[in-house]
């Protein structure tokens, strides 16, 4: 046994130090003279993986004969995310009853010409470890599937069927009506009012046009939307030149081959006729105010109820994501930051952003102060959402208007660098996720026909200066404010006073003198 162990030790030394080194070791030298930078004798030379130029991470784009764009980004792994993005959303419903995009989202991946029900679609995807989803926004509809790479042919065939051959049966439409009604009720009862306020601020900023049209189906329109209305809309907007087939984690040639097979000559169920009613309106920023008086005292009852709050959102026009000023606005939004007064965290959670330092840290009675930036192909909106007790609404509004005015003051070098670093890290961390890469590829190719790579965006972020922030803020402050208010609005200042505060040098509201309190 002892002999066996000594042999094992001897062989392990040979493995560790190499034959020549072991001979030196066994000849009496206590520590063999081995350089860690030189290759070990008797050990094969290692072969390292390498990336040859840009082509390994470049987004490849091909346009088919019918106008459909095919875009892909290769990524190592057994799974891929593939989907169809359509240039169609609630902003295109000017000539139709509002709510069609909401219905389309709920009806997606229901029965098609090839599949008898949603269950059949899900079972087919399960064979390839897949899941499916559909999301609509104000300007884009996105059908996506994540599945094994081996099932790509089935996935593209299924996507083609779901997008171009839905049956839209009466039972499915009736079930969708029920789902939409439930969602609208839930929207008004939800403790978090952010989705409702976002809807209101868009309606106030772009009154009656494009991105100001409702994203959620209005209650009055639920019964008006039927198969005929849906087919009329789909005929105009679901055409190949308004679509992108995007994929992440697959070879480009393979995706193009599947696109030619299932999407090049595919005939939609609503027929192919002359496109007549495509809305090409450009977003017209109007500014304005939308108020909803609402009793918020019983929104969240229970052992630890949320106190009654009034929610205010104030926004100003920024720019479209196609303009050069989009990057400075993104940095400005990150610099403002903010959040809820109870959100845990440290520097990584934005505790050094202006809305934390200047608002939440100084005014204990404010429950929330958060900056948002919404950007579209022809306009944009930078807004701040704040929540407080109804008795302190006037003070809260003045604090927010002062923050807007202070945006134009010179940004400190440290806070600007911190905001830029935080934006770059958020961008890179998000782009670690395959579905996020898919959405980024699809949206960029749909709107611009090409894709800016992450390192290009990081360079643009690095080049933002304090003078850029001052310039875009000064331009933004010239626009009329958009205001959304929800809750007990007894103490809410008038729209004219908010506008006057945003036009002043210090952001203060005009003084009000009352004889009686």
Coordinates of C-alpha atoms in Angstrom, one line a residue:
X1 CA 0.0 0.0 0.0
X2 CA 2.9 2.4 1.0
X3 CA 4.6 1.6 -2.4
X4 CA 1.4 2.3 -4.3
X5 CA 1.0 5.7 -2.6
X6 CA 4.6 6.7 -3.2
X7 CA 4.2 5.9 -6.9
X8 CA 1.0 8.0 -7.0
X9 CA 2.8 10.9 -5.4
X10 CA 5.7 10.6 -7.9
X11 CA 3.3 10.5 -10.9
X12 CA 1.4 13.5 -9.6
X13 CA 4.7 15.5 -9.4
X14 CA 5.4 14.5 -13.0
X15 CA 2.0 15.9 -14.1
X16 CA 2.5 19.1 -12.2
X17 CA 6.0 20.0 -13.2
X18 CA 6.7 18.1 -16.4
X19 CA 9.3 15.4 -17.0
X20 CA 12.4 17.5 -17.2
X21 CA 11.4 19.5 -14.1
X22 CA 10.6 16.3 -12.2
X23 CA 14.1 14.9 -13.0
X24 CA 15.6 18.1 -11.4
X25 CA 13.2 17.8 -8.5
X26 CA 14.1 14.2 -7.8
X27 CA 17.8 14.9 -8.1
X28 CA 17.7 16.9 -4.9
X29 CA 16.5 20.4 -5.7
X30 CA 13.7 21.3 -3.2
X31 CA 12.0 23.9 -5.5
X32 CA 12.2 23.3 -9.3
X33 CA 13.2 26.4 -11.3
X34 CA 10.0 26.8 -13.4
X35 CA 8.9 30.0 -15.1
X36 CA 5.2 30.4 -15.1
X37 CA 5.3 32.5 -18.3
X38 CA 7.2 29.8 -20.3
X39 CA 5.4 26.7 -21.7
X40 CA 5.8 23.6 -19.6
X41 CA 7.9 20.9 -21.2
X42 CA 6.0 17.9 -22.3
X43 CA 2.6 19.7 -22.1
X44 CA 0.7 20.3 -25.4
X45 CA 0.4 24.0 -26.5
X46 CA -3.0 25.4 -25.5
X47 CA -5.4 26.6 -28.3
X48 CA -7.5 29.6 -27.3
X49 CA -10.9 30.7 -28.7
X50 CA -10.6 33.9 -30.7
X51 CA -13.0 36.4 -32.4
X52 CA -12.1 37.3 -35.9
X53 CA -12.9 40.9 -36.5
X54 CA -16.4 42.4 -36.1
X55 CA -18.3 39.8 -38.1
X56 CA -18.7 37.6 -35.0
X57 CA -21.0 40.1 -33.2
X58 CA -22.2 42.2 -36.1
X59 CA -26.0 42.2 -36.8
X60 CA -26.6 40.8 -40.3
X61 CA -29.6 42.2 -42.3
X62 CA -31.2 40.9 -45.5
X63 CA -34.2 42.3 -47.3
X64 CA -36.3 39.8 -49.1
X65 CA -38.0 40.5 -52.5
X66 CA -41.4 41.3 -50.9
X67 CA -39.8 44.0 -48.6
X68 CA -39.5 41.9 -45.4
X69 CA -36.3 42.5 -43.5
X70 CA -34.5 39.6 -41.8
X71 CA -32.1 40.5 -39.0
X72 CA -30.0 38.2 -36.9
X73 CA -27.3 38.3 -34.2
X74 CA -25.4 35.2 -33.4
X75 CA -25.0 34.2 -29.8
X76 CA -23.5 31.1 -28.3
X77 CA -26.0 28.7 -26.7
X78 CA -28.6 25.9 -27.4
X79 CA -31.6 28.3 -27.4
X80 CA -32.6 31.1 -29.7
X81 CA -35.2 33.9 -29.6
X82 CA -37.0 34.5 -32.9
X83 CA -39.9 36.8 -33.6
X84 CA -41.7 39.2 -36.0
X85 CA -41.9 42.9 -35.2
X86 CA -44.6 44.9 -37.0
X87 CA -44.6 48.7 -37.4
X88 CA -48.1 48.9 -35.9
X89 CA -49.5 50.1 -32.5
X90 CA -52.0 52.3 -30.8
X91 CA -50.6 55.4 -32.5
X92 CA -51.9 54.1 -35.9
X93 CA -55.5 53.8 -34.8
X94 CA -56.6 57.4 -35.8
X95 CA -59.0 56.0 -38.5
X96 CA -60.2 53.1 -36.4
X97 CA -61.8 52.6 -33.0
X98 CA -59.0 52.8 -30.3
X99 CA -58.1 49.5 -28.7
X100 CA -57.4 47.3 -31.7
X101 CA -53.7 46.9 -30.7
X102 CA -54.9 45.9 -27.2
X103 CA -57.2 43.2 -28.8
X104 CA -54.4 42.0 -31.1
X105 CA -52.1 41.5 -28.1
X106 CA -54.7 39.3 -26.3
X107 CA -55.7 37.4 -29.5
X108 CA -52.1 36.5 -30.5
X109 CA -51.1 32.8 -30.7
X110 CA -54.8 31.7 -30.7
X111 CA -56.1 29.3 -33.3
X112 CA -54.6 29.6 -36.8
X113 CA -55.0 27.9 -40.2
X114 CA -52.5 25.3 -39.1
X115 CA -53.3 25.0 -35.4
X116 CA -56.7 24.4 -34.0
X117 CA -56.2 26.1 -30.6
X118 CA -53.7 27.9 -28.4
X119 CA -53.1 24.6 -26.6
X120 CA -51.9 23.0 -29.8
X121 CA -49.5 25.9 -30.4
X122 CA -48.1 25.5 -26.8
X123 CA -47.8 21.7 -27.2
X124 CA -45.9 22.2 -30.4
X125 CA -43.5 24.7 -28.7
X126 CA -43.1 22.4 -25.7
X127 CA -41.5 19.7 -27.9
X128 CA -38.7 22.2 -28.5
X129 CA -38.6 23.6 -25.0
X130 CA -40.2 26.8 -26.2
X131 CA -42.4 29.6 -25.0
X132 CA -44.3 32.4 -26.9
X133 CA -45.4 35.9 -26.1
X134 CA -46.9 39.0 -27.8
X135 CA -46.5 42.6 -26.7
X136 CA -47.9 45.8 -28.2
X137 CA -46.7 49.3 -27.5
X138 CA -47.7 52.6 -29.0
X139 CA -45.6 52.1 -32.1
X140 CA -44.7 48.4 -32.4
X141 CA -46.3 44.9 -32.1
X142 CA -43.9 42.1 -31.3
X143 CA -44.5 38.4 -31.6
X144 CA -41.7 36.4 -30.0
X145 CA -40.7 32.7 -29.4
X146 CA -37.8 31.3 -27.4
X147 CA -37.0 27.7 -28.2
X148 CA -34.2 25.3 -29.0
X149 CA -32.1 26.1 -32.1
X150 CA -33.0 22.7 -33.6
X151 CA -36.6 23.7 -33.8
X152 CA -36.1 26.9 -35.9
X153 CA -38.0 25.6 -38.9
X154 CA -41.1 24.9 -36.7
X155 CA -40.8 28.2 -34.9
X156 CA -40.7 30.3 -38.1
X157 CA -43.6 28.3 -39.6
X158 CA -45.6 28.9 -36.4
X159 CA -44.8 32.6 -36.3
X160 CA -45.9 33.0 -39.9
X161 CA -49.1 31.2 -39.2
X162 CA -49.8 33.2 -36.0
X163 CA -49.2 36.6 -37.6
X164 CA -50.7 36.1 -41.1
X165 CA -53.3 33.3 -40.6
X166 CA -55.2 33.9 -37.3
X167 CA -58.7 32.5 -37.4
X168 CA -60.2 35.2 -35.0
X169 CA -63.1 33.0 -34.1
X170 CA -66.2 34.6 -32.4
X171 CA -65.5 32.7 -29.2
X172 CA -61.9 33.9 -29.1
X173 CA -63.0 37.5 -29.6
X174 CA -65.6 37.2 -26.9
X175 CA -63.0 35.8 -24.5
X176 CA -60.7 38.7 -25.4
X177 CA -63.5 41.2 -24.6
X178 CA -63.7 39.7 -21.1
X179 CA -59.9 39.8 -20.7
X180 CA -59.8 43.4 -21.8
X181 CA -62.7 44.4 -19.4
X182 CA -60.9 42.7 -16.5
X183 CA -57.6 44.5 -17.3
X184 CA -59.3 47.9 -17.4
X185 CA -60.9 47.3 -14.0
X186 CA -57.6 46.1 -12.6
X187 CA -55.8 49.2 -14.0
X188 CA -58.1 51.5 -12.0
X189 CA -57.9 49.4 -8.8
X190 CA -54.1 48.8 -8.8
X191 CA -52.1 50.3 -5.9
X192 CA -49.4 51.3 -8.3
X193 CA -50.8 54.1 -10.5
X194 CA -47.8 54.4 -12.8
X195 CA -49.4 52.6 -15.9
X196 CA -52.5 54.8 -15.6
X197 CA -50.4 58.0 -15.1
X198 CA -48.3 57.1 -18.2
X199 CA -51.5 56.8 -20.2
X200 CA -52.8 60.1 -18.9
X201 CA -49.5 62.1 -19.5
X202 CA -49.4 60.8 -23.1
X203 CA -53.0 61.9 -23.7
X204 CA -52.2 65.3 -22.2
X205 CA -48.9 65.8 -24.1
X206 CA -50.2 64.7 -27.5
X207 CA -53.9 65.5 -27.3
X208 CA -55.9 63.4 -29.8
X209 CA -53.0 62.4 -32.1
X210 CA -50.5 59.6 -32.6
X211 CA -48.8 58.5 -29.3
X212 CA -51.5 60.4 -27.4
X213 CA -54.2 57.9 -28.5
X214 CA -55.1 55.4 -25.8
X215 CA -52.9 52.2 -25.6
X216 CA -55.6 50.4 -23.6
X217 CA -59.0 49.8 -25.2
X218 CA -61.6 52.4 -23.9
X219 CA -64.6 50.7 -22.2
X220 CA -67.0 52.1 -24.9
X221 CA -65.0 50.4 -27.7
X222 CA -64.9 46.9 -26.3
X223 CA -68.0 45.8 -28.1
X224 CA -67.3 47.8 -31.3
X225 CA -64.2 45.7 -32.2
X226 CA -65.0 42.6 -34.2
X227 CA -63.5 40.4 -36.9
X228 CA -64.4 42.8 -39.7
X229 CA -62.7 45.8 -38.0
X230 CA -59.6 43.7 -37.1
X231 CA -59.2 42.4 -40.7
X232 CA -59.6 46.0 -42.1
X233 CA -56.8 47.2 -39.8
X234 CA -54.5 44.1 -40.4
X235 CA -54.9 44.5 -44.2
X236 CA -53.4 48.0 -44.0
X237 CA -50.6 47.5 -41.4
X238 CA -49.6 43.8 -41.6
X239 CA -47.7 44.0 -44.9
X240 CA -44.1 42.7 -45.4
X241 CA -42.4 46.1 -45.8
X242 CA -43.7 47.0 -42.3
X243 CA -42.2 43.9 -40.7
X244 CA -38.9 42.5 -39.5
X245 CA -38.1 38.9 -38.7
X246 CA -35.4 39.1 -36.0
X247 CA -33.5 36.3 -34.4
X248 CA -30.8 35.9 -31.8
X249 CA -28.7 32.8 -31.3
X250 CA -29.0 31.4 -34.8
X251 CA -27.0 31.5 -38.1
X252 CA -28.2 34.2 -40.5
X253 CA -28.3 32.0 -43.6
X254 CA -30.5 29.5 -41.7
X255 CA -33.0 32.3 -40.7
X256 CA -33.1 33.7 -44.2
X257 CA -33.8 30.2 -45.6
X258 CA -36.7 29.8 -43.2
X259 CA -38.0 33.3 -44.0
X260 CA -38.0 32.5 -47.8
X261 CA -39.8 29.2 -47.1
X262 CA -42.6 30.5 -44.8
X263 CA -42.9 34.3 -45.3
X264 CA -41.9 35.2 -48.8
X265 CA -45.0 34.0 -50.6
X266 CA -47.3 33.7 -47.6
X267 CA -50.9 34.9 -48.3
X268 CA -52.6 36.5 -45.3
X269 CA -56.1 35.4 -44.3
X270 CA -57.5 39.0 -44.8
X271 CA -56.3 39.0 -48.5
X272 CA -53.9 41.2 -50.3
X273 CA -55.5 44.4 -51.5
X274 CA -54.4 48.0 -52.1
X275 CA -53.2 49.6 -48.8
X276 CA -55.5 52.6 -48.4
X277 CA -55.7 53.8 -44.8
X278 CA -52.2 53.9 -43.4
X279 CA -51.8 56.7 -40.9
X280 CA -48.5 58.6 -41.6
X281 CA -49.2 61.4 -39.1
X282 CA -46.2 62.9 -37.3
X283 CA -46.6 63.3 -33.5
X284 CA -47.9 66.9 -32.6
X285 CA -46.9 67.9 -29.1
X286 CA -49.7 70.0 -27.6
X287 CA -49.1 70.0 -23.8
X288 CA -52.0 70.3 -21.5
X289 CA -53.5 68.8 -18.3
X290 CA -55.6 65.7 -17.5
X291 CA -57.0 65.3 -14.0
X292 CA -58.9 62.4 -12.5
X293 CA -60.4 63.1 -9.1
X294 CA -60.4 59.8 -7.2
X295 CA -60.7 58.6 -3.6
X296 CA -57.4 56.8 -3.0
X297 CA -58.0 56.2 0.7
X298 CA -59.0 52.5 0.2
X299 CA -56.6 51.5 -2.6
X300 CA -54.6 49.2 -0.4
X301 CA -56.3 48.1 2.8
X302 CA -54.9 45.4 5.1
X303 CA -52.5 45.0 8.1
X304 CA -50.1 47.6 6.5
X305 CA -52.2 49.8 4.3
X306 CA -50.6 52.3 1.8
X307 CA -51.5 55.8 3.0
X308 CA -53.8 57.9 0.8
X309 CA -51.6 59.6 -1.8
X310 CA -52.1 62.1 -4.6
X311 CA -50.0 61.3 -7.7
X312 CA -48.7 64.0 -10.1
X313 CA -46.7 63.6 -13.3
X314 CA -45.2 66.6 -15.1
X315 CA -43.6 66.2 -18.5
X316 CA -41.9 68.3 -21.2
X317 CA -41.1 67.5 -24.8
X318 CA -37.7 65.9 -25.3
X319 CA -36.7 64.5 -28.7
X320 CA -37.1 61.4 -30.9
X321 CA -34.7 58.4 -30.7
X322 CA -33.5 59.2 -34.2
X323 CA -32.0 62.5 -33.2
X324 CA -28.5 63.1 -31.8
X325 CA -29.9 64.7 -28.7
X326 CA -31.4 61.3 -27.7
X327 CA -28.2 60.2 -25.9
X328 CA -27.8 63.5 -23.8
X329 CA -31.5 63.1 -22.8
X330 CA -30.9 59.5 -21.7
X331 CA -27.9 60.7 -19.6
X332 CA -30.1 63.5 -18.1
X333 CA -32.8 61.0 -17.2
X334 CA -30.3 58.8 -15.5
X335 CA -28.8 61.8 -13.6
X336 CA -32.3 62.7 -12.3
X337 CA -33.0 59.0 -11.4
X338 CA -35.1 58.8 -8.2
X339 CA -37.4 56.1 -7.0
X340 CA -39.7 55.4 -4.0
X341 CA -38.8 56.5 -0.5
X342 CA -38.8 52.9 0.7
X343 CA -36.7 51.3 -2.1
X344 CA -33.7 49.6 -0.6
X345 CA -30.3 49.9 -2.1
X346 CA -27.1 51.8 -2.3
X347 CA -25.2 53.8 -5.0
X348 CA -26.1 51.2 -7.6
X349 CA -29.8 51.8 -7.0
X350 CA -29.5 55.5 -7.8
X351 CA -29.2 56.9 -4.2
X352 CA -26.9 59.6 -5.5
X353 CA -29.2 60.8 -8.3
X354 CA -30.7 64.3 -8.0
X355 CA -34.2 63.2 -7.1
X356 CA -32.9 61.2 -4.2
X357 CA -30.4 63.9 -2.9
X358 CA -32.5 67.0 -3.5
X359 CA -36.1 65.6 -3.0
X360 CA -36.5 62.3 -1.1
X361 CA -33.6 63.0 1.3
X362 CA -34.8 66.5 2.1
X363 CA -38.6 66.0 2.2
X364 CA -39.5 63.0 4.3
X365 CA -43.2 63.4 3.5
X366 CA -42.7 62.6 -0.3
X367 CA -43.3 59.0 -1.0
X368 CA -42.0 58.9 -4.6
X369 CA -40.0 61.0 -7.1
X370 CA -39.0 59.2 -10.3
X371 CA -37.8 60.4 -13.7
X372 CA -39.0 58.7 -16.9
X373 CA -38.0 59.2 -20.6
X374 CA -40.4 58.0 -23.3
X375 CA -39.0 58.3 -26.8
X376 CA -40.6 57.6 -30.3
X377 CA -39.5 58.0 -33.9
X378 CA -40.8 61.6 -34.2
X379 CA -41.0 62.9 -30.6
X380 CA -40.3 62.3 -26.9
X381 CA -41.3 63.1 -23.4
X382 CA -39.2 63.5 -20.2
X383 CA -41.4 63.4 -17.1
X384 CA -41.2 63.3 -13.3
X385 CA -43.7 61.3 -11.3
X386 CA -44.2 62.3 -7.6
X387 CA -46.5 61.1 -4.8
X388 CA -47.4 62.7 -1.5
X389 CA -50.2 63.3 1.0
X390 CA -53.1 65.3 -0.6
X391 CA -52.5 68.2 1.8
X392 CA -49.0 68.8 0.5
X393 CA -49.7 68.6 -3.3
X394 CA -48.9 72.3 -3.9
X395 CA -45.5 72.0 -2.2
X396 CA -44.8 68.8 -4.0
X397 CA -45.5 70.4 -7.4
X398 CA -43.2 73.4 -6.6
X399 CA -40.4 71.0 -5.6
X400 CA -40.8 69.2 -9.0
X401 CA -40.9 72.4 -11.0
X402 CA -37.7 73.6 -9.2
X403 CA -36.0 70.4 -10.2
X404 CA -36.9 70.9 -13.8
X405 CA -35.4 74.5 -13.7
X406 CA -32.3 73.2 -11.9
X407 CA -31.7 70.7 -14.7
X408 CA -30.4 73.7 -16.8
X409 CA -27.8 74.6 -14.2
X410 CA -24.3 73.2 -14.9
X411 CA -24.0 69.5 -14.1
X412 CA -21.1 68.6 -11.7
X413 CA -18.3 66.5 -13.2
X414 CA -18.7 63.7 -10.7
X415 CA -22.5 63.4 -11.0
X416 CA -22.3 63.5 -14.9
X417 CA -19.6 60.8 -14.9
X418 CA -21.6 58.7 -12.5
X419 CA -24.8 59.0 -14.7
X420 CA -22.9 58.1 -17.8
X421 CA -21.2 55.1 -16.1
X422 CA -24.6 54.0 -14.7
X423 CA -26.3 54.3 -18.1
X424 CA -23.5 52.3 -19.8
X425 CA -23.6 49.6 -17.2
X426 CA -27.4 49.3 -17.4
X427 CA -27.2 49.1 -21.2
X428 CA -24.5 46.3 -21.1
X429 CA -26.2 44.4 -18.3
X430 CA -29.6 44.4 -20.1
X431 CA -27.9 43.2 -23.3
X432 CA -26.6 40.1 -21.5
X433 CA -30.2 38.8 -21.9
X434 CA -31.1 37.1 -25.2
X435 CA -34.7 38.3 -25.3
X436 CA -33.5 41.9 -24.7
X437 CA -30.9 41.6 -27.6
X438 CA -33.8 40.3 -29.8
X439 CA -36.0 43.3 -29.0
X440 CA -33.1 45.7 -29.5
X441 CA -32.2 44.2 -32.9
X442 CA -35.8 44.1 -34.0
X443 CA -36.7 47.6 -33.0
X444 CA -33.6 49.3 -34.4
X445 CA -33.9 47.5 -37.7
X446 CA -37.6 48.3 -37.9
X447 CA -37.1 52.0 -37.3
X448 CA -33.8 52.7 -39.0
X449 CA -33.0 49.7 -41.2
X450 CA -29.7 49.1 -39.4
X451 CA -28.4 48.5 -35.8
X452 CA -26.0 50.5 -33.7
X453 CA -23.9 48.1 -31.7
X454 CA -23.5 48.5 -27.9
X455 CA -19.8 49.7 -28.1
X456 CA -21.0 52.5 -30.5
X457 CA -23.7 53.6 -28.0
X458 CA -21.2 53.5 -25.2
X459 CA -18.9 55.8 -27.2
X460 CA -21.8 58.2 -27.8
X461 CA -22.6 58.2 -24.0
X462 CA -18.9 58.9 -23.1
X463 CA -18.9 61.9 -25.4
X464 CA -21.8 63.7 -23.6
X465 CA -20.6 66.8 -21.9
X466 CA -22.2 69.2 -19.3
X467 CA -22.8 71.7 -22.1
X468 CA -24.9 69.1 -24.0
X469 CA -27.0 68.6 -20.9
X470 CA -27.5 72.3 -20.5
X471 CA -28.3 72.8 -24.2
X472 CA -31.0 70.0 -24.3
X473 CA -32.6 71.1 -21.0
X474 CA -32.8 74.8 -22.2
X475 CA -34.5 73.6 -25.4
X476 CA -36.9 71.3 -23.4
X477 CA -37.9 74.1 -21.0
X478 CA -39.3 76.1 -23.9
X479 CA -42.1 73.6 -24.5
X480 CA -45.5 73.7 -22.7
X481 CA -45.8 71.3 -19.8
X482 CA -48.0 68.2 -19.9
X483 CA -49.5 67.4 -16.5
X484 CA -51.4 64.3 -15.2
X485 CA -52.9 64.3 -11.8
X486 CA -54.7 61.5 -9.9
X487 CA -56.3 61.4 -6.5
X488 CA -57.5 64.2 -4.2
X489 CA -56.7 67.3 -6.2
X490 CA -58.1 70.0 -3.8
X491 CA -54.6 71.6 -3.4
X492 CA -53.5 71.2 -7.0
X493 CA -52.2 74.4 -8.5
X494 CA -53.8 75.6 -11.8
X495 CA -52.1 74.6 -15.1
X496 CA -51.3 78.3 -15.7
X497 CA -49.4 78.5 -12.4
X498 CA -47.4 75.3 -13.2
X499 CA -46.6 76.8 -16.6
X500 CA -45.5 80.1 -15.0
X501 CA -43.3 78.2 -12.5
X502 CA -41.5 76.3 -15.4
X503 CA -41.0 79.7 -17.2
X504 CA -39.5 81.4 -14.1
X505 CA -35.8 81.5 -13.1
X506 CA -36.3 79.6 -9.8
X507 CA -39.2 77.3 -10.6
X508 CA -41.4 78.7 -7.8
X509 CA -45.2 78.8 -8.1
X510 CA -46.9 82.3 -8.1
X511 CA -47.8 83.2 -4.5
X512 CA -51.4 82.8 -3.6
X513 CA -53.0 85.1 -0.9
X514 CA -56.1 83.9 0.9
X515 CA -58.3 85.8 3.3
X516 CA -59.5 82.5 4.9
X517 CA -57.7 79.2 5.3

